[in-house]
Amino acid sequence: MSAYDDDNIFAKIMRGEIPCVKVYEDDKVFAFMDIMPRSDGHTLVIPKAKARNLLDISPDDLADLMTAVQKIAKAAMAGMGADGITLQQFSEAAGGQEVFHIHFHVVPRWSDVRMRPPASAMADVEDLKKHAEKINTAL
Ligand code: 5GP
């Protein structure tokens, strides 16, 4: 497995070098809207710790990350008025990973509404801001 790359796009987002629509941040984690959401409110939750994916993150950092994932999932349920949550995590290219800083996808779901296909469309930033505010308000 390759080493962690400090220039991956999510590291740049956390350093403020690339813009994002932020949902939540504390000393351990950062959460922001996926730019090509598979449903309204699709949020990415990442650790501040440097890890490529599930295979190299330390257990302590993973525990902190999962605590944040649950917090965002609950806020997404309440804030977005969702019926359920789909959680996704891809490790290594063969596992479907495209950005090599570990992230969990928190995807709000509604009964009988299918997820949009991966990378189907870039979201309108104003929509992302509205969804982020709804989730943030429910935290
Ligand atoms: P994965 O690595 O889990 O396959 O997917 C990476 C995810 O990051 C995709 O859902 C994609 O839409 C999202 N993504 C890729 N580049 C950016 C970006 O620059 N900003 C944001 N907000 N999301 C991104």
mmCIF file of N, CA and C and ligand atoms in Angstrom:
data_model
loop_
_atom_site.group_PDB
_atom_site.id
_atom_site.type_symbol
_atom_site.label_atom_id
_atom_site.label_comp_id
_atom_site.label_asym_id
_atom_site.label_seq_id
_atom_site.Cartn_x
_atom_site.Cartn_y
_atom_site.Cartn_z
ATOM 1 N N MET A 1 0.858 -1.194 0.000
ATOM 2 C CA MET A 1 0.000 0.000 0.000
ATOM 3 C C MET A 1 0.895 1.246 0.000
ATOM 4 N N SER A 2 0.517 2.256 -0.774
ATOM 5 C CA SER A 2 1.315 3.492 -0.841
ATOM 6 C C SER A 2 1.258 4.248 0.482
ATOM 7 N N ALA A 3 2.218 5.174 0.646
ATOM 8 C CA ALA A 3 2.233 6.021 1.842
ATOM 9 C C ALA A 3 1.170 7.112 1.715
ATOM 10 N N TYR A 4 0.803 7.690 2.850
ATOM 11 C CA TYR A 4 -0.123 8.818 2.868
ATOM 12 C C TYR A 4 0.487 9.991 2.085
ATOM 13 N N ASP A 5 -0.324 10.624 1.248
ATOM 14 C CA ASP A 5 0.126 11.755 0.430
ATOM 15 C C ASP A 5 -0.470 13.056 0.989
ATOM 16 N N ASP A 6 0.394 13.943 1.485
ATOM 17 C CA ASP A 6 -0.067 15.208 2.078
ATOM 18 C C ASP A 6 -0.780 16.111 1.080
ATOM 19 N N ASP A 7 -0.631 15.845 -0.194
ATOM 20 C CA ASP A 7 -1.251 16.696 -1.209
ATOM 21 C C ASP A 7 -2.558 16.129 -1.748
ATOM 22 N N ASN A 8 -3.144 15.144 -1.043
ATOM 23 C CA ASN A 8 -4.450 14.657 -1.513
ATOM 24 C C ASN A 8 -5.481 15.770 -1.321
ATOM 25 N N ILE A 9 -6.566 15.676 -2.085
ATOM 26 C CA ILE A 9 -7.511 16.799 -2.159
ATOM 27 C C ILE A 9 -8.193 17.096 -0.818
ATOM 28 N N PHE A 10 -8.421 16.075 0.005
ATOM 29 C CA PHE A 10 -9.085 16.336 1.292
ATOM 30 C C PHE A 10 -8.125 17.001 2.276
ATOM 31 N N ALA A 11 -6.825 16.681 2.188
ATOM 32 C CA ALA A 11 -5.837 17.371 3.023
ATOM 33 C C ALA A 11 -5.812 18.854 2.628
ATOM 34 N N LYS A 12 -5.898 19.117 1.331
ATOM 35 C CA LYS A 12 -5.908 20.515 0.863
ATOM 36 C C LYS A 12 -7.170 21.238 1.337
ATOM 37 N N ILE A 13 -8.304 20.531 1.327
ATOM 38 C CA ILE A 13 -9.561 21.129 1.815
ATOM 39 C C ILE A 13 -9.413 21.478 3.300
ATOM 40 N N MET A 14 -8.864 20.560 4.097
ATOM 41 C CA MET A 14 -8.712 20.838 5.538
ATOM 42 C C MET A 14 -7.757 21.996 5.791
ATOM 43 N N ARG A 15 -6.745 22.146 4.933
ATOM 44 C CA ARG A 15 -5.800 23.266 5.094
ATOM 45 C C ARG A 15 -6.370 24.573 4.534
ATOM 46 N N GLY A 16 -7.562 24.505 3.941
ATOM 47 C CA GLY A 16 -8.188 25.707 3.392
ATOM 48 C C GLY A 16 -7.649 26.111 2.032
ATOM 49 N N GLU A 17 -6.932 25.200 1.379
ATOM 50 C CA GLU A 17 -6.345 25.532 0.069
ATOM 51 C C GLU A 17 -7.351 25.328 -1.061
ATOM 52 N N ILE A 18 -8.388 24.526 -0.776
ATOM 53 C CA ILE A 18 -9.474 24.287 -1.738
ATOM 54 C C ILE A 18 -10.773 24.528 -0.968
ATOM 55 N N PRO A 19 -11.736 25.251 -1.562
ATOM 56 C CA PRO A 19 -12.968 25.533 -0.821
ATOM 57 C C PRO A 19 -13.838 24.298 -0.627
ATOM 58 N N CYS A 20 -14.667 24.353 0.398
ATOM 59 C CA CYS A 20 -15.664 23.294 0.610
ATOM 60 C C CYS A 20 -16.822 23.918 1.372
ATOM 61 N N VAL A 21 -17.916 23.168 1.460
ATOM 62 C CA VAL A 21 -19.045 23.580 2.296
ATOM 63 C C VAL A 21 -18.956 22.753 3.568
ATOM 64 N N LYS A 22 -18.513 23.415 4.642
ATOM 65 C CA LYS A 22 -18.249 22.711 5.900
ATOM 66 C C LYS A 22 -19.529 22.475 6.682
ATOM 67 N N VAL A 23 -19.618 21.315 7.309
ATOM 68 C CA VAL A 23 -20.751 20.981 8.168
ATOM 69 C C VAL A 23 -20.345 21.069 9.636
ATOM 70 N N TYR A 24 -19.133 20.597 9.944
ATOM 71 C CA TYR A 24 -18.726 20.472 11.355
ATOM 72 C C TYR A 24 -17.214 20.333 11.420
ATOM 73 N N GLU A 25 -16.633 20.859 12.513
ATOM 74 C CA GLU A 25 -15.197 20.668 12.737
ATOM 75 C C GLU A 25 -14.929 20.691 14.228
ATOM 76 N N ASP A 26 -14.052 19.805 14.698
ATOM 77 C CA ASP A 26 -13.509 19.935 16.051
ATOM 78 C C ASP A 26 -12.026 19.599 15.982
ATOM 79 N N ASP A 27 -11.402 19.329 17.132
ATOM 80 C CA ASP A 27 -9.945 19.115 17.101
ATOM 81 C C ASP A 27 -9.562 17.788 16.451
ATOM 82 N N LYS A 28 -10.500 16.866 16.312
ATOM 83 C CA LYS A 28 -10.185 15.537 15.762
ATOM 84 C C LYS A 28 -10.703 15.292 14.349
ATOM 85 N N VAL A 29 -11.820 15.922 13.995
ATOM 86 C CA VAL A 29 -12.487 15.575 12.733
ATOM 87 C C VAL A 29 -12.964 16.808 11.976
ATOM 88 N N PHE A 30 -13.315 16.562 10.710
ATOM 89 C CA PHE A 30 -13.798 17.613 9.816
ATOM 90 C C PHE A 30 -14.893 16.967 8.970
ATOM 91 N N ALA A 31 -16.009 17.654 8.794
ATOM 92 C CA ALA A 31 -17.101 17.108 7.976
ATOM 93 C C ALA A 31 -17.549 18.167 6.977
ATOM 94 N N PHE A 32 -17.775 17.741 5.742
ATOM 95 C CA PHE A 32 -18.136 18.690 4.676
ATOM 96 C C PHE A 32 -18.991 17.979 3.629
ATOM 97 N N MET A 33 -19.669 18.789 2.821
ATOM 98 C CA MET A 33 -20.592 18.225 1.840
ATOM 99 C C MET A 33 -19.838 17.629 0.655
ATOM 100 N N ASP A 34 -20.268 16.441 0.231
ATOM 101 C CA ASP A 34 -19.716 15.840 -0.989
ATOM 102 C C ASP A 34 -20.142 16.701 -2.180
ATOM 103 N N ILE A 35 -19.189 16.970 -3.060
ATOM 104 C CA ILE A 35 -19.460 17.874 -4.185
ATOM 105 C C ILE A 35 -20.334 17.220 -5.269
ATOM 106 N N MET A 36 -20.358 15.885 -5.267
ATOM 107 C CA MET A 36 -21.240 15.158 -6.202
ATOM 108 C C MET A 36 -22.127 14.221 -5.378
ATOM 109 N N PRO A 37 -23.088 14.809 -4.669
ATOM 110 C CA PRO A 37 -23.839 14.040 -3.663
ATOM 111 C C PRO A 37 -24.711 12.946 -4.261
ATOM 112 N N ARG A 38 -24.708 11.826 -3.570
ATOM 113 C CA ARG A 38 -25.536 10.704 -4.026
ATOM 114 C C ARG A 38 -26.952 10.812 -3.481
ATOM 115 N N SER A 39 -27.154 11.740 -2.529
ATOM 116 C CA SER A 39 -28.498 12.140 -2.100
ATOM 117 C C SER A 39 -28.341 13.511 -1.472
ATOM 118 N N ASP A 40 -29.446 14.203 -1.241
ATOM 119 C CA ASP A 40 -29.368 15.501 -0.578
ATOM 120 C C ASP A 40 -28.802 15.291 0.826
ATOM 121 N N GLY A 41 -27.815 16.092 1.186
ATOM 122 C CA GLY A 41 -27.235 15.999 2.525
ATOM 123 C C GLY A 41 -26.042 15.057 2.628
ATOM 124 N N HIS A 42 -25.606 14.478 1.508
ATOM 125 C CA HIS A 42 -24.456 13.557 1.488
ATOM 126 C C HIS A 42 -23.224 14.268 2.064
ATOM 127 N N THR A 43 -22.754 13.768 3.198
ATOM 128 C CA THR A 43 -21.654 14.411 3.937
ATOM 129 C C THR A 43 -20.465 13.468 4.029
ATOM 130 N N LEU A 44 -19.264 14.029 3.934
ATOM 131 C CA LEU A 44 -18.026 13.264 4.108
ATOM 132 C C LEU A 44 -17.434 13.609 5.469
ATOM 133 N N VAL A 45 -17.077 12.583 6.235
ATOM 134 C CA VAL A 45 -16.500 12.793 7.562
ATOM 135 C C VAL A 45 -15.075 12.249 7.543
ATOM 136 N N ILE A 46 -14.116 13.115 7.896
ATOM 137 C CA ILE A 46 -12.703 12.728 7.805
ATOM 138 C C ILE A 46 -11.986 13.075 9.113
ATOM 139 N N PRO A 47 -10.921 12.312 9.427
ATOM 140 C CA PRO A 47 -10.140 12.656 10.626
ATOM 141 C C PRO A 47 -9.092 13.711 10.289
ATOM 142 N N LYS A 48 -8.679 14.471 11.297
ATOM 143 C CA LYS A 48 -7.538 15.371 11.087
ATOM 144 C C LYS A 48 -6.242 14.570 11.051
ATOM 145 N N ALA A 49 -6.245 13.399 11.702
ATOM 146 C CA ALA A 49 -5.079 12.512 11.645
ATOM 147 C C ALA A 49 -4.854 12.075 10.201
ATOM 148 N N LYS A 50 -3.575 11.881 9.869
ATOM 149 C CA LYS A 50 -3.226 11.483 8.503
ATOM 150 C C LYS A 50 -3.364 9.978 8.363
ATOM 151 N N ALA A 51 -4.322 9.553 7.574
ATOM 152 C CA ALA A 51 -4.479 8.123 7.294
ATOM 153 C C ALA A 51 -5.053 7.990 5.901
ATOM 154 N N ARG A 52 -4.590 6.986 5.215
ATOM 155 C CA ARG A 52 -5.014 6.767 3.838
ATOM 156 C C ARG A 52 -6.412 6.153 3.775
ATOM 157 N N ASN A 53 -6.631 5.162 4.617
ATOM 158 C CA ASN A 53 -7.936 4.488 4.611
ATOM 159 C C ASN A 53 -8.074 3.586 5.845
ATOM 160 N N LEU A 54 -9.034 2.696 5.805
ATOM 161 C CA LEU A 54 -9.315 1.826 6.961
ATOM 162 C C LEU A 54 -8.123 0.945 7.326
ATOM 163 N N LEU A 55 -7.229 0.744 6.368
ATOM 164 C CA LEU A 55 -6.157 -0.234 6.561
ATOM 165 C C LEU A 55 -4.946 0.341 7.294
ATOM 166 N N ASP A 56 -4.851 1.688 7.395
ATOM 167 C CA ASP A 56 -3.688 2.240 8.102
ATOM 168 C C ASP A 56 -4.058 3.191 9.230
ATOM 169 N N ILE A 57 -5.334 3.508 9.404
ATOM 170 C CA ILE A 57 -5.710 4.409 10.496
ATOM 171 C C ILE A 57 -5.498 3.695 11.833
ATOM 172 N N SER A 58 -5.064 4.448 12.856
ATOM 173 C CA SER A 58 -4.865 3.814 14.170
ATOM 174 C C SER A 58 -6.233 3.549 14.798
ATOM 175 N N PRO A 59 -6.329 2.535 15.654
ATOM 176 C CA PRO A 59 -7.613 2.243 16.305
ATOM 177 C C PRO A 59 -8.167 3.444 17.072
ATOM 178 N N ASP A 60 -7.299 4.205 17.741
ATOM 179 C CA ASP A 60 -7.789 5.372 18.491
ATOM 180 C C ASP A 60 -8.361 6.439 17.554
ATOM 181 N N ASP A 61 -7.666 6.694 16.454
ATOM 182 C CA ASP A 61 -8.174 7.682 15.489
ATOM 183 C C ASP A 61 -9.471 7.188 14.844
ATOM 184 N N LEU A 62 -9.555 5.886 14.615
ATOM 185 C CA LEU A 62 -10.782 5.318 14.041
ATOM 186 C C LEU A 62 -11.954 5.456 15.025
ATOM 187 N N ALA A 63 -11.664 5.256 16.303
ATOM 188 C CA ALA A 63 -12.724 5.396 17.314
ATOM 189 C C ALA A 63 -13.246 6.838 17.333
ATOM 190 N N ASP A 64 -12.330 7.799 17.294
ATOM 191 C CA ASP A 64 -12.753 9.212 17.259
ATOM 192 C C ASP A 64 -13.560 9.505 15.993
ATOM 193 N N LEU A 65 -13.100 8.939 14.880
ATOM 194 C CA LEU A 65 -13.785 9.175 13.611
ATOM 195 C C LEU A 65 -15.198 8.582 13.633
ATOM 196 N N MET A 66 -15.314 7.363 14.155
ATOM 197 C CA MET A 66 -16.638 6.722 14.163
ATOM 198 C C MET A 66 -17.602 7.438 15.104
ATOM 199 N N THR A 67 -17.062 7.992 16.187
ATOM 200 C CA THR A 67 -17.913 8.781 17.091
ATOM 201 C C THR A 67 -18.490 9.981 16.334
ATOM 202 N N ALA A 68 -17.640 10.608 15.519
ATOM 203 C CA ALA A 68 -18.095 11.763 14.728
ATOM 204 C C ALA A 68 -19.066 11.322 13.626
ATOM 205 N N VAL A 69 -18.795 10.174 13.031
ATOM 206 C CA VAL A 69 -19.696 9.667 11.982
ATOM 207 C C VAL A 69 -21.101 9.459 12.558
ATOM 208 N N GLN A 70 -21.168 8.884 13.748
ATOM 209 C CA GLN A 70 -22.490 8.674 14.361
ATOM 210 C C GLN A 70 -23.171 10.016 14.646
ATOM 211 N N LYS A 71 -22.394 10.970 15.133
ATOM 212 C CA LYS A 71 -22.945 12.294 15.444
ATOM 213 C C LYS A 71 -23.510 12.959 14.178
ATOM 214 N N ILE A 72 -22.752 12.877 13.087
ATOM 215 C CA ILE A 72 -23.219 13.475 11.828
ATOM 216 C C ILE A 72 -24.426 12.706 11.291
ATOM 217 N N ALA A 73 -24.408 11.382 11.428
ATOM 218 C CA ALA A 73 -25.535 10.583 10.933
ATOM 219 C C ALA A 73 -26.824 10.954 11.661
ATOM 220 N N LYS A 74 -26.727 11.105 12.965
ATOM 221 C CA LYS A 74 -27.926 11.482 13.735
ATOM 222 C C LYS A 74 -28.407 12.878 13.336
ATOM 223 N N ALA A 75 -27.465 13.795 13.155
ATOM 224 C CA ALA A 75 -27.840 15.162 12.761
ATOM 225 C C ALA A 75 -28.424 15.180 11.351
ATOM 226 N N ALA A 76 -27.894 14.322 10.475
ATOM 227 C CA ALA A 76 -28.423 14.257 9.104
ATOM 228 C C ALA A 76 -29.846 13.692 9.108
ATOM 229 N N MET A 77 -30.082 12.686 9.938
ATOM 230 C CA MET A 77 -31.448 12.139 10.060
ATOM 231 C C MET A 77 -32.414 13.240 10.487
ATOM 232 N N ALA A 78 -32.039 13.926 11.572
ATOM 233 C CA ALA A 78 -32.944 14.936 12.137
ATOM 234 C C ALA A 78 -33.031 16.165 11.229
ATOM 235 N N GLY A 79 -31.882 16.685 10.840
ATOM 236 C CA GLY A 79 -31.856 17.948 10.104
ATOM 237 C C GLY A 79 -32.444 17.837 8.704
ATOM 238 N N MET A 80 -32.175 16.703 8.049
ATOM 239 C CA MET A 80 -32.660 16.514 6.677
ATOM 240 C C MET A 80 -34.038 15.849 6.660
ATOM 241 N N GLY A 81 -34.523 15.407 7.830
ATOM 242 C CA GLY A 81 -35.800 14.682 7.863
ATOM 243 C C GLY A 81 -35.722 13.380 7.098
ATOM 244 N N ALA A 82 -34.569 12.690 7.218
ATOM 245 C CA ALA A 82 -34.366 11.447 6.465
ATOM 246 C C ALA A 82 -35.057 10.263 7.147
ATOM 247 N N ASP A 83 -35.239 9.196 6.371
ATOM 248 C CA ASP A 83 -35.827 7.956 6.910
ATOM 249 C C ASP A 83 -34.746 6.959 7.307
ATOM 250 N N GLY A 84 -33.521 7.182 6.820
ATOM 251 C CA GLY A 84 -32.429 6.257 7.111
ATOM 252 C C GLY A 84 -31.114 6.842 6.640
ATOM 253 N N ILE A 85 -30.047 6.102 6.912
ATOM 254 C CA ILE A 85 -28.695 6.548 6.545
ATOM 255 C C ILE A 85 -27.974 5.387 5.872
ATOM 256 N N THR A 86 -27.290 5.658 4.760
ATOM 257 C CA THR A 86 -26.356 4.689 4.187
ATOM 258 C C THR A 86 -24.952 5.195 4.468
ATOM 259 N N LEU A 87 -24.124 4.298 5.050
ATOM 260 C CA LEU A 87 -22.738 4.629 5.371
ATOM 261 C C LEU A 87 -21.847 3.892 4.392
ATOM 262 N N GLN A 88 -20.879 4.621 3.802
ATOM 263 C CA GLN A 88 -19.955 3.960 2.867
ATOM 264 C C GLN A 88 -18.520 4.328 3.203
ATOM 265 N N GLN A 89 -17.627 3.367 3.034
ATOM 266 C CA GLN A 89 -16.191 3.636 3.179
ATOM 267 C C GLN A 89 -15.464 2.715 2.213
ATOM 268 N N PHE A 90 -14.634 3.299 1.350
ATOM 269 C CA PHE A 90 -13.912 2.521 0.338
ATOM 270 C C PHE A 90 -12.420 2.577 0.647
ATOM 271 N N SER A 91 -11.741 1.437 0.610
ATOM 272 C CA SER A 91 -10.307 1.403 0.898
ATOM 273 C C SER A 91 -9.540 0.831 -0.281
ATOM 274 N N GLU A 92 -8.618 1.656 -0.787
ATOM 275 C CA GLU A 92 -7.773 1.370 -1.948
ATOM 276 C C GLU A 92 -8.595 1.405 -3.253
ATOM 277 N N ALA A 93 -7.894 1.635 -4.342
ATOM 278 C CA ALA A 93 -8.565 1.812 -5.635
ATOM 279 C C ALA A 93 -9.446 0.618 -5.981
ATOM 280 N N ALA A 94 -8.960 -0.570 -5.701
ATOM 281 C CA ALA A 94 -9.747 -1.759 -6.032
ATOM 282 C C ALA A 94 -11.016 -1.845 -5.196
ATOM 283 N N GLY A 95 -10.991 -1.151 -4.049
ATOM 284 C CA GLY A 95 -12.182 -1.111 -3.196
ATOM 285 C C GLY A 95 -13.105 0.049 -3.534
ATOM 286 N N GLY A 96 -12.728 0.843 -4.544
ATOM 287 C CA GLY A 96 -13.577 1.956 -4.968
ATOM 288 C C GLY A 96 -13.121 3.312 -4.464
ATOM 289 N N GLN A 97 -11.965 3.358 -3.762
ATOM 290 C CA GLN A 97 -11.501 4.631 -3.213
ATOM 291 C C GLN A 97 -10.885 5.504 -4.298
ATOM 292 N N GLU A 98 -11.256 6.792 -4.276
ATOM 293 C CA GLU A 98 -10.704 7.744 -5.253
ATOM 294 C C GLU A 98 -9.858 8.821 -4.590
ATOM 295 N N VAL A 99 -10.190 9.166 -3.350
ATOM 296 C CA VAL A 99 -9.418 10.176 -2.615
ATOM 297 C C VAL A 99 -8.780 9.475 -1.421
ATOM 298 N N PHE A 100 -7.444 9.621 -1.312
ATOM 299 C CA PHE A 100 -6.714 8.771 -0.374
ATOM 300 C C PHE A 100 -6.399 9.469 0.949
ATOM 301 N N HIS A 101 -7.453 10.016 1.543
ATOM 302 C CA HIS A 101 -7.473 10.398 2.960
ATOM 303 C C HIS A 101 -8.759 9.761 3.459
ATOM 304 N N ILE A 102 -8.650 8.906 4.469
ATOM 305 C CA ILE A 102 -9.835 8.116 4.863
ATOM 306 C C ILE A 102 -11.059 9.007 5.066
ATOM 307 N N HIS A 103 -12.181 8.549 4.562
ATOM 308 C CA HIS A 103 -13.438 9.273 4.736
ATOM 309 C C HIS A 103 -14.595 8.295 4.781
ATOM 310 N N PHE A 104 -15.603 8.658 5.568
ATOM 311 C CA PHE A 104 -16.870 7.930 5.568
ATOM 312 C C PHE A 104 -17.907 8.804 4.876
ATOM 313 N N HIS A 105 -18.680 8.181 4.004
ATOM 314 C CA HIS A 105 -19.805 8.846 3.360
ATOM 315 C C HIS A 105 -21.030 8.637 4.256
ATOM 316 N N VAL A 106 -21.657 9.729 4.665
ATOM 317 C CA VAL A 106 -22.921 9.649 5.401
ATOM 318 C C VAL A 106 -23.994 10.131 4.424
ATOM 319 N N VAL A 107 -24.822 9.189 3.973
ATOM 320 C CA VAL A 107 -25.780 9.491 2.896
ATOM 321 C C VAL A 107 -27.209 9.367 3.444
ATOM 322 N N PRO A 108 -27.900 10.501 3.639
ATOM 323 C CA PRO A 108 -29.302 10.428 4.091
ATOM 324 C C PRO A 108 -30.156 9.722 3.036
ATOM 325 N N ARG A 109 -31.105 8.930 3.501
ATOM 326 C CA ARG A 109 -31.960 8.170 2.579
ATOM 327 C C ARG A 109 -33.437 8.352 2.937
ATOM 328 N N TRP A 110 -34.261 8.250 1.910
ATOM 329 C CA TRP A 110 -35.709 8.321 2.076
ATOM 330 C C TRP A 110 -36.329 7.068 1.474
ATOM 331 N N SER A 111 -37.382 6.593 2.098
ATOM 332 C CA SER A 111 -38.046 5.378 1.624
ATOM 333 C C SER A 111 -38.401 5.534 0.154
ATOM 334 N N ASP A 112 -38.084 4.493 -0.626
ATOM 335 C CA ASP A 112 -38.433 4.442 -2.045
ATOM 336 C C ASP A 112 -37.711 5.484 -2.907
ATOM 337 N N VAL A 113 -36.662 6.124 -2.395
ATOM 338 C CA VAL A 113 -35.851 7.043 -3.217
ATOM 339 C C VAL A 113 -34.486 6.400 -3.411
ATOM 340 N N ARG A 114 -34.105 6.173 -4.661
ATOM 341 C CA ARG A 114 -32.819 5.531 -4.944
ATOM 342 C C ARG A 114 -31.680 6.525 -4.791
ATOM 343 N N MET A 115 -30.495 6.008 -4.427
ATOM 344 C CA MET A 115 -29.313 6.858 -4.426
ATOM 345 C C MET A 115 -28.982 7.238 -5.862
ATOM 346 N N ARG A 116 -28.486 8.472 -6.060
ATOM 347 C CA ARG A 116 -28.027 8.847 -7.392
ATOM 348 C C ARG A 116 -26.754 8.054 -7.704
ATOM 349 N N PRO A 117 -26.469 7.799 -8.982
ATOM 350 C CA PRO A 117 -25.252 7.054 -9.319
ATOM 351 C C PRO A 117 -24.017 7.837 -8.874
ATOM 352 N N PRO A 118 -22.884 7.144 -8.628
ATOM 353 C CA PRO A 118 -21.663 7.852 -8.238
ATOM 354 C C PRO A 118 -21.257 8.872 -9.296
ATOM 355 N N ALA A 119 -20.753 10.012 -8.847
ATOM 356 C CA ALA A 119 -20.206 11.053 -9.728
ATOM 357 C C ALA A 119 -21.182 11.439 -10.834
ATOM 358 N N SER A 120 -22.480 11.479 -10.515
ATOM 359 C CA SER A 120 -23.460 11.756 -11.580
ATOM 360 C C SER A 120 -23.559 13.240 -11.907
ATOM 361 N N ALA A 121 -23.472 14.111 -10.903
ATOM 362 C CA ALA A 121 -23.595 15.547 -11.192
ATOM 363 C C ALA A 121 -22.986 16.368 -10.072
ATOM 364 N N MET A 122 -22.358 17.490 -10.462
ATOM 365 C CA MET A 122 -21.847 18.440 -9.469
ATOM 366 C C MET A 122 -23.039 19.156 -8.850
ATOM 367 N N ALA A 123 -23.013 19.321 -7.552
ATOM 368 C CA ALA A 123 -24.135 19.978 -6.877
ATOM 369 C C ALA A 123 -24.042 21.485 -7.016
ATOM 370 N N ASP A 124 -25.190 22.127 -6.885
ATOM 371 C CA ASP A 124 -25.250 23.585 -6.787
ATOM 372 C C ASP A 124 -24.759 23.965 -5.382
ATOM 373 N N VAL A 125 -23.784 24.854 -5.311
ATOM 374 C CA VAL A 125 -23.191 25.198 -4.006
ATOM 375 C C VAL A 125 -24.236 25.770 -3.049
ATOM 376 N N GLU A 126 -25.202 26.517 -3.584
ATOM 377 C CA GLU A 126 -26.243 27.077 -2.704
ATOM 378 C C GLU A 126 -27.081 25.968 -2.073
ATOM 379 N N ASP A 127 -27.350 24.908 -2.829
ATOM 380 C CA ASP A 127 -28.073 23.754 -2.259
ATOM 381 C C ASP A 127 -27.228 23.095 -1.172
ATOM 382 N N LEU A 128 -25.928 22.923 -1.455
ATOM 383 C CA LEU A 128 -25.050 22.292 -0.454
ATOM 384 C C LEU A 128 -25.041 23.111 0.834
ATOM 385 N N LYS A 129 -25.019 24.436 0.698
ATOM 386 C CA LYS A 129 -25.007 25.293 1.891
ATOM 387 C C LYS A 129 -26.290 25.121 2.702
ATOM 388 N N LYS A 130 -27.422 25.027 1.999
ATOM 389 C CA LYS A 130 -28.707 24.839 2.705
ATOM 390 C C LYS A 130 -28.710 23.514 3.464
ATOM 391 N N HIS A 131 -28.219 22.452 2.807
ATOM 392 C CA HIS A 131 -28.208 21.132 3.460
ATOM 393 C C HIS A 131 -27.236 21.119 4.641
ATOM 394 N N ALA A 132 -26.066 21.743 4.454
ATOM 395 C CA ALA A 132 -25.079 21.784 5.541
ATOM 396 C C ALA A 132 -25.646 22.516 6.755
ATOM 397 N N GLU A 133 -26.376 23.579 6.490
ATOM 398 C CA GLU A 133 -26.943 24.336 7.613
ATOM 399 C C GLU A 133 -27.989 23.506 8.363
ATOM 400 N N LYS A 134 -28.790 22.758 7.599
ATOM 401 C CA LYS A 134 -29.812 21.919 8.257
ATOM 402 C C LYS A 134 -29.150 20.872 9.155
ATOM 403 N N ILE A 135 -28.070 20.257 8.656
ATOM 404 C CA ILE A 135 -27.379 19.225 9.438
ATOM 405 C C ILE A 135 -26.690 19.858 10.632
ATOM 406 N N ASN A 136 -26.010 20.968 10.381
ATOM 407 C CA ASN A 136 -25.289 21.654 11.460
ATOM 408 C C ASN A 136 -26.228 22.101 12.576
ATOM 409 N N THR A 137 -27.393 22.580 12.184
ATOM 410 C CA THR A 137 -28.365 23.056 13.186
ATOM 411 C C THR A 137 -28.854 21.907 14.067
ATOM 412 N N ALA A 138 -28.856 20.684 13.518
ATOM 413 C CA ALA A 138 -29.351 19.522 14.272
ATOM 414 C C ALA A 138 -28.249 18.858 15.116
ATOM 415 N N LEU A 139 -27.044 19.373 15.062
ATOM 416 C CA LEU A 139 -25.939 18.762 15.835
ATOM 417 C C LEU A 139 -26.109 18.981 17.339
HETATM 418 P P1 5GP B 1 -14.283 7.749 -2.680
HETATM 419 O O1 5GP B 1 -12.808 8.047 -2.533
HETATM 420 O O2 5GP B 1 -14.908 7.327 -1.396
HETATM 421 O O3 5GP B 1 -14.574 6.801 -3.801
HETATM 422 O O4 5GP B 1 -15.015 9.071 -3.134
HETATM 423 C C1 5GP B 1 -14.518 10.361 -2.981
HETATM 424 C C2 5GP B 1 -15.701 11.298 -2.846
HETATM 425 O O5 5GP B 1 -15.181 12.602 -2.751
HETATM 426 C C3 5GP B 1 -16.675 11.292 -4.018
HETATM 427 O O6 5GP B 1 -17.991 11.058 -3.520
HETATM 428 C C4 5GP B 1 -16.556 12.678 -4.629
HETATM 429 O O7 5GP B 1 -17.774 13.182 -5.088
HETATM 430 C C5 5GP B 1 -15.986 13.484 -3.494
HETATM 431 N N1 5GP B 1 -15.103 14.557 -3.913
HETATM 432 C C6 5GP B 1 -14.074 14.449 -4.802
HETATM 433 N N2 5GP B 1 -13.448 15.645 -4.939
HETATM 434 C C7 5GP B 1 -14.074 16.504 -4.109
HETATM 435 C C8 5GP B 1 -13.879 17.883 -3.803
HETATM 436 O O8 5GP B 1 -12.992 18.571 -4.317
HETATM 437 N N3 5GP B 1 -14.719 18.432 -2.890
HETATM 438 C C9 5GP B 1 -15.722 17.722 -2.276
HETATM 439 N N4 5GP B 1 -16.486 18.371 -1.416
HETATM 440 N N5 5GP B 1 -15.940 16.422 -2.557
HETATM 441 C C10 5GP B 1 -15.123 15.817 -3.455
#
